[in-house]
Amino acid sequence: MSTVVEELMQMQISPAGGGGDSQSHPGKEQQAAGVGILLQIMMLVLSFVLGHVLRRHRFYYLPEASASLLIGLIVGALANISNTETSIRAWFNFHEEFFFLFLLPPIIFQSGFSLSPKPFFSNFGAIVTFSILGTFIASVVTGVLVYLGGLIYLTYKLPFVECLMFGALISATDPVTVLSIFQELGIDTNLYALVFGESVLNDAMAISLYRTMSSLKSHAPGQNFFMVIFRFLETFVGSLSAGVGVGFISALLFKYAGLDIDNLQNLECCLFVLFPYFSYMLAEGLGLTGIVSILFTGIVMKHYTFSNLSENSQRFVSAFFHLISSLAETFVFIYMGFDIAMEQHSWSHVGFIFFSIIFIGVARAANVFSCAYLVNLVRPAPRQIPVKHQKALWYSGLRGAMAFALALQSVHDLPEGHGQTIFTATTAIVVLTVLLIGGSTGTVLETLQVVGDDHDGPLSESLDGNNGYVAPSYNEDATSGNRLKMKLKEFHKSTASFTALDRNYLTPFFTSQNGDDEEEHGCMTDDPMPSSRGRGFLGHN
């Protein structure tokens, strides 16, 4: 064990930070490590306490994520002018592997684990449209605009493939701040489900696009368009299949192993916690994307495996994943603020940051309004997405942990300082969107008149458990009778067909109850803890 600890310390403490003095005095090295860890713990404690105070007083101008980011920014600025700068910087100077192995997996798993099937599947077509097609549109539009800006010397010039990589990573949304305010203000159930569902699935799309573009740049820049599409599908579909497969295996194991008895609760919980990381490592070992795999494992395990656990184990795993995802996400925002103050960034390209923000806004608009148009072609009039909800969707496109982690990886993927420029721009964009958009969300929602627009009842009731959501009904006679819209309506009803398949076949096969029992059971055993990422469908207490 001591050898492992020594290796971790060697990895975390940079040679420049340690120096020959620390090598000759191991006691000072341990003291510096202790100071760094103590500071991290203190910032986490302060972030949680401050977040609780802000929520209790309904102070929406400084959401929790913004508060965590500001704490890191302030501490980093103070450390920069103090004698403890070297030791603190050393313990915050970890590699992107730390994000992808320890911080992002619990955050992403909890995002999928907190999806309630009722609102998710009732808006499944719209969510897939925004998260898959919309993310692709946003990535391409951002990359093309950045490239054109470089050609006319409006921004820092990057190669076209690197512009597409930047467009892919910056298209990953993380509206943790917006969703927490949605919950507090009580907005439309479907709008909440759209924003939350898009943010969960669009991470999978963004990281698959980034990995595809990175592979295209590194290995075969002369590949044709069809090979690029094949590589993307191989990464995305393969990762999705690995995650869903592991989720189904876990459901069958817990159904037939007979672990749902009191004296085996510890074994039951241990196995449940290990399956997500098994899914992640399996995908990585196969050359796929672990983040995508663990996301879909979370969705499947919540819908099927979770109901095969004993009641005590259900409460424990819900609280456990909420706990570690909350800690991980809070630490990410603290680190982002700390990084801005401590690290050497490429601030010489301020124009690249400024115009990138404008380009991202344009790309987000192309994403939301074009996809909403397509969704409204499919949906009947009473269920169409109103313009004010489309504006709220556009405004909720904050950037967060996934964009930051991919940008951190780009430092190593892109040479000649291009990765550092992208990392600086991404960090600045995340900070600005979290502080400015997050702090003004309440005012914007009131201006758009979507506050209190929850026609299905209070949000906490409409999304409580797996059954609280009731999709709005519509009159068939009120829709257009033309042939195209009739075809689109038939396509739209495929979601209901999948729901029937799930209720009649999948749920009885993978769980120890039939579909009707599963619905009744969902009211009692749904995750009582909110998602760290979206603050859950139940919200914070």
XYZ file of C-alpha atoms in Angstrom:
541
model
C 0.000 0.000 0.000
C 2.821 2.406 0.826
C 4.338 1.786 -2.602
C 1.043 2.727 -4.282
C 0.795 5.917 -2.248
C 4.372 6.849 -3.139
C 3.663 6.278 -6.839
C 0.535 8.443 -6.655
C 2.502 11.225 -5.010
C 5.179 10.940 -7.687
C 2.480 11.233 -10.360
C 0.703 14.191 -8.793
C 3.705 16.295 -7.742
C 5.451 17.741 -10.739
C 9.238 17.799 -10.893
C 9.250 21.560 -11.108
C 7.084 21.820 -8.070
C 9.017 19.308 -6.038
C 12.592 20.243 -6.861
C 15.718 18.823 -5.332
C 14.867 20.341 -1.979
C 11.770 18.193 -1.549
C 13.661 15.065 -2.634
C 16.212 15.596 0.121
C 13.507 16.339 2.690
C 10.665 13.809 2.353
C 9.021 15.320 5.434
C 8.464 18.593 3.585
C 6.990 16.698 0.657
C 4.476 14.999 2.943
C 3.661 18.317 4.567
C 3.041 19.923 1.169
C 0.790 17.016 0.198
C -1.136 17.372 3.427
C -1.639 21.094 2.866
C -2.916 20.497 -0.659
C -5.389 17.790 0.408
C -6.545 19.866 3.371
C -7.214 22.820 1.100
C -9.261 20.690 -1.291
C -11.370 19.353 1.571
C -11.920 22.842 2.956
C -13.073 24.131 -0.435
C -15.470 21.213 -0.832
C -16.946 21.827 2.617
C -17.291 25.534 1.920
C -18.931 24.855 -1.451
C -21.568 22.524 -0.005
C -22.343 24.822 2.926
C -22.543 27.909 0.727
C -24.695 26.066 -1.809
C -27.118 25.048 0.942
C -27.371 28.628 2.204
C -27.983 29.958 -1.304
C -30.710 27.390 -1.973
C -32.366 28.039 1.356
C -32.568 31.774 0.693
C -33.559 31.225 -2.992
C -30.699 33.383 -4.220
C -30.737 32.447 -7.910
C -28.125 34.983 -9.013
C -25.344 32.782 -7.612
C -26.194 29.085 -8.178
C -24.226 26.308 -6.533
C -21.996 25.583 -9.514
C -21.146 29.272 -9.815
C -20.352 29.440 -6.108
C -18.004 26.439 -6.349
C -16.281 27.949 -9.358
C -15.813 31.290 -7.602
C -14.376 29.574 -4.526
C -11.751 27.875 -6.666
C -11.034 31.145 -8.453
C -10.558 33.080 -5.206
C -8.394 30.421 -3.557
C -6.272 30.106 -6.695
C -5.751 33.872 -6.824
C -4.731 33.945 -3.154
C -2.395 30.974 -3.616
C -0.735 32.731 -6.539
C 0.523 35.478 -4.244
C 1.365 33.280 -1.256
C 4.281 31.038 -0.369
C 2.140 27.920 -0.670
C 1.707 28.296 -4.437
C 4.095 25.484 -5.418
C 2.663 22.792 -3.142
C -0.938 23.695 -3.886
C -0.339 23.801 -7.621
C 1.346 20.389 -7.438
C -1.671 18.701 -5.860
C -4.045 20.256 -8.344
C -1.827 19.435 -11.321
C -3.294 16.077 -12.305
C -3.731 14.690 -15.787
C -6.885 14.235 -17.816
C -6.837 10.529 -16.872
C -7.934 11.572 -13.384
C -11.039 13.175 -14.867
C -11.896 10.228 -17.074
C -11.164 7.538 -14.469
C -12.344 9.060 -11.187
C -14.453 12.196 -11.706
C -16.497 11.783 -14.884
C -17.682 8.130 -14.461
C -19.789 8.759 -11.318
C -21.154 12.011 -12.778
C -22.161 10.406 -16.082
C -23.524 7.232 -14.474
C -25.660 9.250 -12.077
C -26.993 11.260 -15.015
C -28.237 8.103 -16.714
C -29.294 6.533 -13.415
C -31.543 9.486 -12.547
C -33.518 9.431 -15.802
C -37.141 8.603 -15.061
C -38.526 6.411 -17.854
C -41.964 8.061 -18.082
C -40.923 11.615 -19.039
C -37.871 10.329 -20.903
C -39.749 7.950 -23.201
C -42.696 10.324 -23.590
C -40.246 12.830 -25.088
C -37.864 10.231 -26.502
C -38.102 11.344 -30.123
C -37.480 14.992 -29.277
C -34.628 14.172 -26.873
C -32.868 11.994 -29.459
C -33.353 14.666 -32.108
C -31.816 17.399 -29.963
C -29.017 15.270 -28.497
C -27.922 13.391 -31.646
C -28.855 15.473 -34.675
C -28.709 18.749 -32.758
C -25.281 18.079 -31.287
C -23.983 17.128 -34.726
C -25.358 20.369 -36.179
C -23.878 22.442 -33.348
C -20.480 20.752 -33.680
C -20.246 21.245 -37.439
C -21.535 24.839 -37.351
C -19.106 25.788 -34.580
C -16.164 24.118 -36.315
C -16.929 25.708 -39.682
C -17.410 29.187 -38.192
C -14.149 28.934 -36.222
C -12.334 27.794 -39.352
C -13.795 30.606 -41.477
C -12.956 33.086 -38.737
C -9.358 31.959 -38.912
C -9.255 32.292 -42.695
C -10.287 35.950 -42.538
C -7.967 36.576 -39.550
C -10.891 37.194 -37.242
C -9.708 34.522 -34.806
C -6.680 32.335 -34.172
C -6.253 30.083 -37.220
C -6.569 26.336 -36.676
C -6.602 23.437 -39.162
C -10.085 22.357 -40.228
C -10.031 19.006 -38.387
C -8.912 20.721 -35.183
C -11.754 23.221 -35.586
C -14.163 20.289 -35.811
C -12.584 18.784 -32.680
C -13.149 22.073 -30.871
C -16.720 22.195 -32.169
C -17.357 18.660 -30.895
C -15.977 19.184 -27.395
C -17.595 22.585 -26.864
C -21.008 21.214 -27.928
C -21.239 19.097 -24.774
C -23.790 20.855 -22.565
C -24.031 20.549 -18.789
C -27.000 22.615 -17.558
C -26.602 21.683 -13.895
C -27.197 25.287 -12.847
C -30.194 25.797 -15.109
C -31.898 22.571 -14.046
C -31.577 23.354 -10.351
C -33.306 26.688 -10.982
C -35.931 24.960 -13.160
C -36.754 22.762 -10.181
C -37.001 25.681 -7.776
C -39.198 27.832 -10.036
C -41.474 25.044 -11.249
C -41.356 25.023 -15.031
C -43.093 22.849 -17.610
C -42.515 19.137 -17.129
C -41.740 18.485 -20.778
C -39.266 21.368 -20.957
C -37.433 19.988 -17.936
C -37.351 16.513 -19.479
C -36.058 17.895 -22.790
C -33.227 19.889 -21.200
C -32.210 17.082 -18.863
C -32.490 14.312 -21.461
C -30.567 16.298 -24.054
C -27.761 17.077 -21.613
C -27.400 13.379 -20.730
C -27.325 11.968 -24.266
C -25.474 14.832 -25.889
C -22.364 14.025 -23.840
C -22.258 10.637 -25.550
C -22.573 12.254 -28.964
C -19.989 14.968 -28.243
C -17.324 12.605 -26.966
C -17.895 10.197 -29.876
C -17.515 13.046 -32.357
C -14.377 14.264 -30.614
C -12.798 10.807 -30.576
C -13.673 10.338 -34.259
C -12.109 13.652 -35.281
C -9.060 12.982 -33.099
C -8.590 9.573 -34.708
C -9.034 11.096 -38.154
C -6.279 13.615 -37.458
C -3.862 11.176 -35.842
C -4.036 8.127 -38.073
C -5.445 8.659 -41.532
C -6.012 12.251 -42.607
C -6.805 11.048 -46.128
C -9.822 8.940 -45.170
C -12.971 9.505 -47.171
C -16.281 10.659 -45.759
C -17.765 7.168 -45.478
C -14.826 5.911 -43.417
C -15.321 8.813 -41.010
C -19.010 7.931 -40.655
C -18.125 4.273 -40.129
C -15.557 5.132 -37.457
C -18.078 7.307 -35.648
C -20.774 4.632 -35.752
C -18.268 2.044 -34.601
C -17.372 4.177 -31.586
C -20.877 5.312 -30.678
C -22.909 2.179 -31.404
C -20.208 -0.096 -30.014
C -20.004 1.850 -26.760
C -23.791 1.991 -26.500
C -24.057 -1.773 -27.065
C -21.404 -2.505 -24.445
C -23.197 -0.351 -21.875
C -26.650 -1.770 -22.589
C -25.273 -5.321 -22.607
C -23.611 -4.943 -19.209
C -26.801 -3.399 -17.846
C -28.896 -6.342 -19.038
C -26.384 -8.854 -17.629
C -26.521 -7.124 -14.244
C -30.338 -7.246 -14.311
C -30.363 -10.997 -14.984
C -27.727 -11.625 -12.325
C -29.661 -9.826 -9.613
C -32.926 -11.416 -10.741
C -31.752 -15.035 -10.516
C -28.887 -14.928 -7.978
C -31.221 -14.527 -4.998
C -29.237 -11.691 -3.412
C -32.225 -9.611 -2.270
C -32.197 -10.850 1.319
C -31.023 -8.958 4.382
C -27.859 -10.909 5.208
C -26.541 -10.448 1.635
C -27.129 -6.712 1.399
C -23.409 -5.913 1.529
C -22.644 -8.309 -1.358
C -25.618 -6.991 -3.311
C -24.486 -3.376 -2.993
C -20.856 -4.181 -3.811
C -21.804 -5.970 -7.024
C -24.167 -3.186 -8.065
C -21.465 -0.535 -7.577
C -18.888 -2.566 -9.539
C -20.974 -3.071 -12.679
C -20.770 0.562 -13.900
C -16.985 0.550 -13.689
C -16.915 -2.873 -15.339
C -18.877 -1.361 -18.226
C -16.507 1.613 -18.406
C -13.337 -0.496 -18.422
C -14.799 -3.016 -20.874
C -15.481 -0.274 -23.403
C -12.059 1.293 -22.919
C -10.397 -2.101 -23.249
C -12.201 -2.685 -26.546
C -11.011 0.663 -27.885
C -14.452 2.233 -27.472
C -15.645 5.113 -25.275
C -16.145 4.289 -21.609
C -18.147 7.448 -20.875
C -20.799 6.512 -23.460
C -20.896 2.944 -22.188
C -21.327 3.852 -18.527
C -24.072 6.343 -19.404
C -26.267 3.698 -21.018
C -25.380 1.227 -18.285
C -26.829 3.722 -15.820
C -30.048 4.055 -17.827
C -30.531 0.280 -18.118
C -29.548 -0.495 -14.513
C -31.976 2.082 -13.167
C -34.845 0.774 -15.278
C -34.262 -2.958 -14.785
C -31.525 -3.892 -12.289
C -32.585 -1.408 -9.618
C -35.986 -3.047 -9.132
C -34.296 -6.422 -8.469
C -32.527 -5.064 -5.386
C -33.831 -5.262 -1.856
C -35.344 -2.066 -0.463
C -32.357 -1.394 1.821
C -29.933 -1.851 -1.075
C -32.006 0.456 -3.264
C -31.746 3.210 -0.679
C -28.022 2.646 -0.246
C -26.991 2.625 -3.917
C -29.156 5.680 -4.639
C -27.509 7.606 -1.811
C -24.043 6.301 -2.693
C -24.070 7.343 -6.344
C -25.627 10.678 -5.467
C -22.868 11.237 -2.899
C -19.889 10.479 -5.119
C -21.341 12.315 -8.130
C -21.995 15.396 -5.990
C -18.432 15.345 -4.676
C -16.969 14.780 -8.137
C -18.965 17.497 -9.859
C -18.367 20.058 -7.131
C -14.659 19.314 -7.289
C -14.679 19.787 -11.074
C -16.136 23.285 -10.777
C -13.701 24.159 -7.981
C -10.797 22.951 -10.092
C -11.948 24.956 -13.109
C -11.934 28.149 -11.052
C -8.613 27.225 -9.481
C -7.119 26.437 -12.881
C -8.053 29.850 -14.287
C -6.091 31.577 -11.511
C -3.092 29.245 -11.268
C -2.206 27.856 -14.688
C -0.459 29.523 -17.602
C -3.100 30.015 -20.287
C -2.848 31.308 -23.834
C -4.555 34.606 -23.100
C -2.841 36.155 -26.122
C -5.729 34.826 -28.242
C -8.549 36.689 -26.506
C -10.217 37.243 -29.873
C -10.510 33.478 -30.312
C -12.378 33.263 -26.990
C -14.665 36.206 -27.769
C -15.698 35.069 -31.236
C -15.963 31.444 -30.112
C -18.662 32.481 -27.653
C -20.563 34.195 -30.490
C -20.111 31.183 -32.763
C -21.351 28.845 -30.027
C -24.469 30.965 -29.590
C -25.144 30.816 -33.324
C -24.531 27.057 -33.400
C -26.804 26.521 -30.408
C -29.548 28.470 -32.178
C -29.090 26.359 -35.325
C -29.319 23.268 -33.141
C -32.396 24.176 -31.115
C -34.600 25.932 -33.644
C -33.960 23.538 -36.532
C -34.523 20.463 -34.369
C -37.612 22.014 -32.773
C -38.995 22.612 -36.264
C -38.523 18.938 -37.129
C -40.058 17.793 -33.847
C -43.060 20.062 -34.345
C -43.612 18.548 -37.795
C -44.032 15.192 -36.085
C -46.027 16.260 -33.043
C -49.695 17.247 -33.050
C -50.516 20.883 -32.337
C -51.178 20.585 -28.567
C -47.824 18.864 -28.028
C -45.619 21.072 -30.156
C -42.709 22.854 -28.521
C -43.706 26.523 -28.148
C -41.339 29.290 -29.155
C -40.777 30.381 -25.553
C -39.657 26.869 -24.658
C -37.319 26.840 -27.648
C -35.751 30.076 -26.389
C -35.372 28.537 -22.929
C -33.697 25.492 -24.516
C -31.304 27.750 -26.397
C -30.428 29.677 -23.247
C -29.860 26.543 -21.172
C -26.837 25.383 -23.191
C -24.188 25.858 -20.515
C -20.828 24.115 -20.818
C -19.379 22.103 -17.960
C -17.406 19.051 -16.880
C -17.402 17.105 -20.152
C -16.292 20.058 -22.300
C -13.575 20.877 -19.768
C -12.288 17.287 -19.617
C -12.175 16.936 -23.414
C -10.381 20.272 -23.672
C -7.872 19.059 -21.099
C -7.286 16.001 -23.256
C -6.852 18.170 -26.350
C -3.708 19.671 -24.800
C -2.046 16.290 -25.370
C -3.866 15.449 -28.606
C -2.988 18.650 -30.483
C 0.592 19.887 -30.966
C 2.078 23.337 -31.527
C 0.139 24.939 -28.711
C -3.213 24.505 -30.460
C -4.504 22.273 -27.683
C -3.484 24.829 -25.063
C -5.374 27.536 -26.965
C -8.482 25.352 -27.127
C -8.133 24.504 -23.433
C -7.903 28.172 -22.477
C -10.894 29.089 -24.625
C -12.976 26.208 -23.279
C -12.166 27.030 -19.656
C -13.094 30.681 -20.196
C -16.339 29.690 -21.968
C -17.326 27.314 -19.162
C -16.644 29.961 -16.526
C -18.527 32.699 -18.389
C -21.552 30.557 -19.216
C -21.832 29.209 -15.675
C -21.468 32.632 -14.054
C -23.430 34.779 -16.510
C -26.048 32.412 -17.894
C -26.447 30.501 -14.651
C -26.871 33.661 -12.638
C -29.390 35.205 -15.027
C -31.478 32.091 -15.668
C -34.216 33.023 -13.201
C -34.660 36.464 -14.755
C -34.694 35.079 -18.297
C -37.267 32.411 -17.416
C -39.526 35.056 -15.923
C -39.085 37.221 -19.029
C -39.994 34.277 -21.267
C -43.011 33.601 -19.015
C -42.222 29.934 -18.483
C -42.105 30.188 -14.679
C -45.068 28.351 -13.211
C -45.891 26.996 -16.679
C -46.094 23.398 -15.485
C -49.476 22.350 -16.841
C -49.060 18.840 -15.512
C -48.841 19.949 -11.929
C -45.846 20.738 -9.724
C -42.591 19.529 -11.214
C -41.639 17.477 -8.184
C -44.967 15.666 -8.458
C -44.993 15.314 -12.234
C -41.555 13.729 -12.261
C -41.731 11.937 -8.947
C -40.860 8.297 -9.258
C -41.308 6.685 -12.604
C -45.016 7.324 -12.883
C -45.772 10.881 -11.912
C -45.507 12.110 -15.467
C -48.574 12.019 -17.680
C -47.947 12.935 -21.294
C -50.351 15.561 -22.603
C -53.164 14.066 -24.630
C -54.190 15.491 -27.950
C -57.121 15.420 -30.316
C -56.412 13.551 -33.521
C -59.011 15.650 -35.375
C -57.159 18.863 -34.516
C -54.144 17.917 -36.619
C -53.593 18.407 -40.322
C -54.944 15.667 -42.535
C -52.262 15.737 -45.189
C -50.438 12.527 -45.990
C -46.979 13.724 -44.880
C -48.088 14.589 -41.379
C -49.961 11.322 -41.067
C -46.732 9.482 -41.880
C -44.843 11.590 -39.365
C -47.448 10.845 -36.711
C -47.032 7.132 -37.328
C -43.295 7.558 -36.844
C -43.958 9.521 -33.668
C -46.023 6.645 -32.258
C -42.969 4.352 -32.361
C -42.154 5.556 -28.858
C -45.451 4.161 -27.620
C -44.645 0.893 -29.389
C -41.332 0.656 -27.577
C -43.082 1.419 -24.277
C -45.483 -1.449 -24.927
C -42.550 -3.745 -25.829
C -40.800 -2.754 -22.635
C -43.882 -3.253 -20.492
C -44.969 -6.564 -22.007
C -41.641 -8.285 -22.681
C -38.454 -6.565 -21.448
C -39.586 -5.707 -17.933
C -40.975 -9.193 -17.158
C -37.852 -10.834 -18.604
C -35.213 -8.699 -16.857
C -37.027 -8.053 -13.578
C -38.927 -10.169 -11.082
C -42.200 -8.326 -11.766
C -44.484 -7.670 -14.709
C -44.930 -4.302 -16.367
C -47.892 -3.212 -14.259
C -46.171 -4.211 -11.040
C -43.060 -2.349 -12.167
C -45.051 0.854 -12.621
C -46.609 0.530 -9.191
C -43.274 -0.406 -7.692
C -41.593 2.607 -9.281
C -43.599 5.036 -7.142
C -42.200 3.512 -3.984
C -38.619 2.692 -4.933
C -37.565 5.489 -7.215
C -34.333 7.196 -6.378
C -35.079 9.519 -3.440
C -31.890 11.404 -4.039
C -31.533 13.887 -6.881
C -28.981 13.705 -9.609
C -25.843 15.651 -8.881
C -25.709 16.764 -12.435
C -29.272 17.892 -12.916
C -30.171 18.002 -9.225
C -32.494 15.183 -10.150
C -36.148 15.080 -10.933
C -36.933 15.538 -7.269
C -34.567 18.403 -6.673
C -32.579 19.264 -3.576
C -34.208 19.445 -0.215
